[in-house]
Short mmCIF file of C-alpha atoms in Angstrom, two decimals:
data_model
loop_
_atom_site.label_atom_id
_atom_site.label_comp_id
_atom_site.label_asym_id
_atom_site.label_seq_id
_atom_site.Cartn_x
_atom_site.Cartn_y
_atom_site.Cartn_z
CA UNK A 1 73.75 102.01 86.35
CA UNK A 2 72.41 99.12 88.50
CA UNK A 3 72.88 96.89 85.99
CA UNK A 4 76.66 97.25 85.64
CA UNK A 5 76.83 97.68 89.44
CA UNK A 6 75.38 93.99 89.59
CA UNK A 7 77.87 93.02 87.04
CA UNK A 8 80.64 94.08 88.58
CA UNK A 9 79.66 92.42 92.07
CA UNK A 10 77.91 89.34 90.54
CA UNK A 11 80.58 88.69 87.58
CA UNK A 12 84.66 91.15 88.01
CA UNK A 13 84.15 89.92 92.21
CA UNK A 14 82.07 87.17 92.32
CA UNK A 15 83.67 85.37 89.46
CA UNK A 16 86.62 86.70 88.49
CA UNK A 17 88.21 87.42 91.47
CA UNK A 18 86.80 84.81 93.63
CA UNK A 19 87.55 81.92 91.57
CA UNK A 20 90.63 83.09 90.48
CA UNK A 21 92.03 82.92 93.84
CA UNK A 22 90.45 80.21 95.03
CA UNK A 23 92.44 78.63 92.54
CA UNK A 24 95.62 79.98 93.28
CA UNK A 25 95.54 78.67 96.28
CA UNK A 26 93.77 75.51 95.95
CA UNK A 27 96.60 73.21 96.63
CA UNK A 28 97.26 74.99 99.98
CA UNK A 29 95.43 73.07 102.97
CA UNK A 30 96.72 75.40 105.40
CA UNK A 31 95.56 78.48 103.45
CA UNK A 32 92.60 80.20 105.04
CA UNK A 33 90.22 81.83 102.07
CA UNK A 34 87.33 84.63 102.89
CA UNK A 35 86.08 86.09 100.09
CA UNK A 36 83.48 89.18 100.86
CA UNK A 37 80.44 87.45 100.07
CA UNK A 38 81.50 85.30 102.96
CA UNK A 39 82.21 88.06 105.06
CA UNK A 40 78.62 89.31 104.39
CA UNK A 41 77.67 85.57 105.56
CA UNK A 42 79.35 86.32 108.73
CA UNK A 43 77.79 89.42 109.36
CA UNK A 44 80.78 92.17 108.32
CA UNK A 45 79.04 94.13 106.07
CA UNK A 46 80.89 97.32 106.66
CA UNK A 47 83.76 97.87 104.51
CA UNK A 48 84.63 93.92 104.49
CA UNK A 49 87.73 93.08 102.15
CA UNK A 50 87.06 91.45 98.72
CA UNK A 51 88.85 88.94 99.62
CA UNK A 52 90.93 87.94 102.22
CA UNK A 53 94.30 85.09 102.39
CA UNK A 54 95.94 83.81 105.07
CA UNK A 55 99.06 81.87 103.73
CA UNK A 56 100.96 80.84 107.06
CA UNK A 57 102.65 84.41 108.45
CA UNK A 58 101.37 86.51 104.99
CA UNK A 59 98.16 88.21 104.75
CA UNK A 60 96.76 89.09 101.60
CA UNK A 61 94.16 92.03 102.01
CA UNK A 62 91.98 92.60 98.10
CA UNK A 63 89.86 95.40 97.27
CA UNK A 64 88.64 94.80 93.99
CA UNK A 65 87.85 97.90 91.62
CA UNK A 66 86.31 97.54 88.32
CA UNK A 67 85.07 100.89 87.25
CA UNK A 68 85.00 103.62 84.06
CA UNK A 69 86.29 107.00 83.64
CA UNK A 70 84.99 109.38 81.19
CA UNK A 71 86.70 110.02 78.22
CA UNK A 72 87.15 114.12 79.39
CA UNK A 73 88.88 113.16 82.71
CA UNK A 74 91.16 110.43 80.52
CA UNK A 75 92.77 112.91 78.01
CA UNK A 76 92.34 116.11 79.90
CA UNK A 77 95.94 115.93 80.88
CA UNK A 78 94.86 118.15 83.84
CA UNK A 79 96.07 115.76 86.97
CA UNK A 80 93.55 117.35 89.91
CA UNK A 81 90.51 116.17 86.88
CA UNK A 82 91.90 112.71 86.80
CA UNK A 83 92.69 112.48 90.48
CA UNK A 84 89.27 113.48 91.14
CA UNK A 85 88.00 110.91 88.48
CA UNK A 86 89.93 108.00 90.49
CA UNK A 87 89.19 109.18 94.20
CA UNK A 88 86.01 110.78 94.28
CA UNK A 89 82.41 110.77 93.07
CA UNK A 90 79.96 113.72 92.00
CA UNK A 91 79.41 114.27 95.70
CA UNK A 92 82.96 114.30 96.95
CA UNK A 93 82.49 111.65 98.73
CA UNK A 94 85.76 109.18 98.38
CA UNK A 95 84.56 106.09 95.35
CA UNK A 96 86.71 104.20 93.33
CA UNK A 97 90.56 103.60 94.28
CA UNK A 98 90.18 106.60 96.81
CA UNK A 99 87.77 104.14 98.75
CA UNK A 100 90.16 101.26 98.39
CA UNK A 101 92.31 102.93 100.10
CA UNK A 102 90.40 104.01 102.79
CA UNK A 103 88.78 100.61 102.89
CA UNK A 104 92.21 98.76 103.36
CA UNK A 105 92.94 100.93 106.39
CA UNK A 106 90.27 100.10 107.89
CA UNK A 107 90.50 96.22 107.56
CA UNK A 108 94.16 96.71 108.62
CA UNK A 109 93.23 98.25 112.15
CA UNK A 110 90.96 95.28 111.85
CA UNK A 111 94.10 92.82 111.34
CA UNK A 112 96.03 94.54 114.03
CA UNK A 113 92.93 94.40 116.73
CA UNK A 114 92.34 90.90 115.37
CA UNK A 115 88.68 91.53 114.50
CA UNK A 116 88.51 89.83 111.09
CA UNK A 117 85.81 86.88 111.57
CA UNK A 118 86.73 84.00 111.49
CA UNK A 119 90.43 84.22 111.71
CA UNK A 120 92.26 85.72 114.68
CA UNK A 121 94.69 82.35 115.00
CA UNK A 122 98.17 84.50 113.95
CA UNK A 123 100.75 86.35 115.92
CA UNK A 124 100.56 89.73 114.83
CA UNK A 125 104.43 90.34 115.27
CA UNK A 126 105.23 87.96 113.07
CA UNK A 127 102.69 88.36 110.12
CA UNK A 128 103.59 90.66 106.92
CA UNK A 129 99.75 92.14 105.78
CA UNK A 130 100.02 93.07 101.70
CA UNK A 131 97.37 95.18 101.15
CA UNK A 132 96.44 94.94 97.16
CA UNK A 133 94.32 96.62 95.03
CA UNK A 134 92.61 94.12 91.71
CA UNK A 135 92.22 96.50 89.07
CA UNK A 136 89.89 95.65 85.97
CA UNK A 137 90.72 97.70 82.99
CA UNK A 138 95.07 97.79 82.41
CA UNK A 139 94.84 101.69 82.43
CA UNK A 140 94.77 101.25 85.82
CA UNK A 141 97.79 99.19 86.51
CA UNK A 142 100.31 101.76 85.36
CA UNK A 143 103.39 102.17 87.67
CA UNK A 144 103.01 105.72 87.70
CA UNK A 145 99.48 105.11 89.81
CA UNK A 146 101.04 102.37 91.91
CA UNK A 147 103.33 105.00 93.02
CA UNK A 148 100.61 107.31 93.83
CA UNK A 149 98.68 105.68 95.80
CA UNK A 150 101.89 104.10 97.83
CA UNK A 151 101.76 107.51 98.80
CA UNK A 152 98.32 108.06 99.54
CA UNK A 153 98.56 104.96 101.78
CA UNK A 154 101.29 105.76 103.59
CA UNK A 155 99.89 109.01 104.49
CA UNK A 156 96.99 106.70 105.83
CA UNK A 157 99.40 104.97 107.96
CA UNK A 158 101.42 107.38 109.02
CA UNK A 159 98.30 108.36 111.41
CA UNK A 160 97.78 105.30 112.03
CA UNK A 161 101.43 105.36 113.79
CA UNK A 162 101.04 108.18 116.24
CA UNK A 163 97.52 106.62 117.77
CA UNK A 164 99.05 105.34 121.52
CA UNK A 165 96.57 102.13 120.72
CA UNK A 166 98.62 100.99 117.66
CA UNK A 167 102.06 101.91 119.62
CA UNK A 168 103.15 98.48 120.11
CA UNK A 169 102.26 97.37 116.36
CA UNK A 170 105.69 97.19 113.81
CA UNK A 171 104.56 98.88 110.93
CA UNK A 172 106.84 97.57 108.67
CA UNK A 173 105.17 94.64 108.46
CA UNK A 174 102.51 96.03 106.39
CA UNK A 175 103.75 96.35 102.51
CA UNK A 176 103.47 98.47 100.17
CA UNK A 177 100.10 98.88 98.77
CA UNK A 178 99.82 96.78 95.20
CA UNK A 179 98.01 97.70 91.85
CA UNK A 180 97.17 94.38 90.32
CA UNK A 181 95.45 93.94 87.18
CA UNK A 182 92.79 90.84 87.09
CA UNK A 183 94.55 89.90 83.90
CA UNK A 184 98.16 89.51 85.53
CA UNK A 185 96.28 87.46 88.41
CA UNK A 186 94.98 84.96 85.30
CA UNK A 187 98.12 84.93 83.03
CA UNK A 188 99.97 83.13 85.73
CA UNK A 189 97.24 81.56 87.65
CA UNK A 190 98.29 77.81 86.42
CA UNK A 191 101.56 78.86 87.91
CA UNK A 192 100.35 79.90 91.13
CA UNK A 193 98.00 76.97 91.11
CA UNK A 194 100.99 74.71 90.71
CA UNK A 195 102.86 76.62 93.44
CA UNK A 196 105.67 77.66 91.10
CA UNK A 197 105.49 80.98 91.90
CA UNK A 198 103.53 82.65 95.15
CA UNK A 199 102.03 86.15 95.26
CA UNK A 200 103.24 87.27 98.84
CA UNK A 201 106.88 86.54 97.05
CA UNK A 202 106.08 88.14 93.82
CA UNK A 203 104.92 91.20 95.46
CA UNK A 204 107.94 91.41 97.58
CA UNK A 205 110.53 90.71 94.91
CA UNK A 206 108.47 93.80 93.01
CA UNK A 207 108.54 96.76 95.76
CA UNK A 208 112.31 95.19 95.91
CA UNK A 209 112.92 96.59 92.58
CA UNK A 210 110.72 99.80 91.99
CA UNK A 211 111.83 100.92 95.87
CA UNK A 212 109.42 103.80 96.45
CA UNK A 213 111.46 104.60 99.41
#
């Protein structure tokens, strides 16, 4: 269990994700890059993003999740089994995209108090936060689960809304939350790299078209 633990945080985050966006976004000087390690480096240690972008007025806030579920959970067709599987482990306590979730909110109250180290230089009412999850294994980047956990965020937010010390924040400047599998990220990566095609857009012109709402 350690073992793939340290894979997943030495090799799916510390590689795969970090380098892949690096990369991305390697031809943008004005760009400002945090992955988590650096975060730890910093001294957030506490539910720190993955990563973390700054492209001019468009935040990009990563949870990575590379993780298994068991066979039985997978083909039980019984949907309170597999949304325990993906939100929960053996304790109940919230693991997997369940603590994504959670783990975005609280790096968005962290964007809107401007507690993120080591970048606080924005104006708040005119940045757009996407909040994305990196998924691992394509199972997970169905548009069915997207949907979900739209919903599951929004619920999130929605008490975020009615706390009098977020009353002056627009949220509708916070997208949709984003299923993205670490494949999709290094298909188009050269494109990215060569600024052909930007994620902040790509995510846009996506919730444009599936429309949740």
């Amino acid at each position: 269990r350690n073992f793939l633990s340290q894979i997943r945080q030495d090799f799916s985050e510390g590689h795969l994700l970090y380098d892949t966006l690096r990369y991305n976004y390697q031809k943008k000087s004005s760009a400002i890059l945090i992955s988590g390690q650096d975060f730890k480096d910093l001294g957030l240690a506490d539910s720190e993003p993955d990563f973390y972008v700054r492209d001019k007025n468009n935040i990009l806030l990563v949870e990575s999740k590379d993780f298994y579920m068991r066979g039985a959970f997978k083909f039980s067709y019984e949907f309170p089994e597999i949304e325990r599987a993906l939100t929960i482990d053996g304790s109940g306590n919230p693991d997997r995209l369940g603590k994504a979730v959670l783990q975005l909110k609280t790096n968005i109250i962290r964007i809107i108090n401007k507690s993120i180290p080591s970048d606080i230089d924005y104006e708040l009412s005119k940045t757009t936060i996407f909040p994305i999850i990196i998924v691992h294994d394509a199972i997970y980047s169905s548009p069915g689960l997207n949907h979900w956990f739209y919903f599951k965020l929004l619920d999130i937010l929605e008490e975020l809304k009615v706390d009098p010390q977020y009353g002056t924040f627009d949220f509708k400047r916070i997208m949709p939350v984003t299923l993205v599998e670490i494949d999709t990220l290094l298909f188009f990566e050269e494109s990215l790299h060569q600024e052909k095609l930007d994620i902040a857009q790509l995510i846009r012109e996506y919730h444009e078209w599936v429309d949740y709402a």
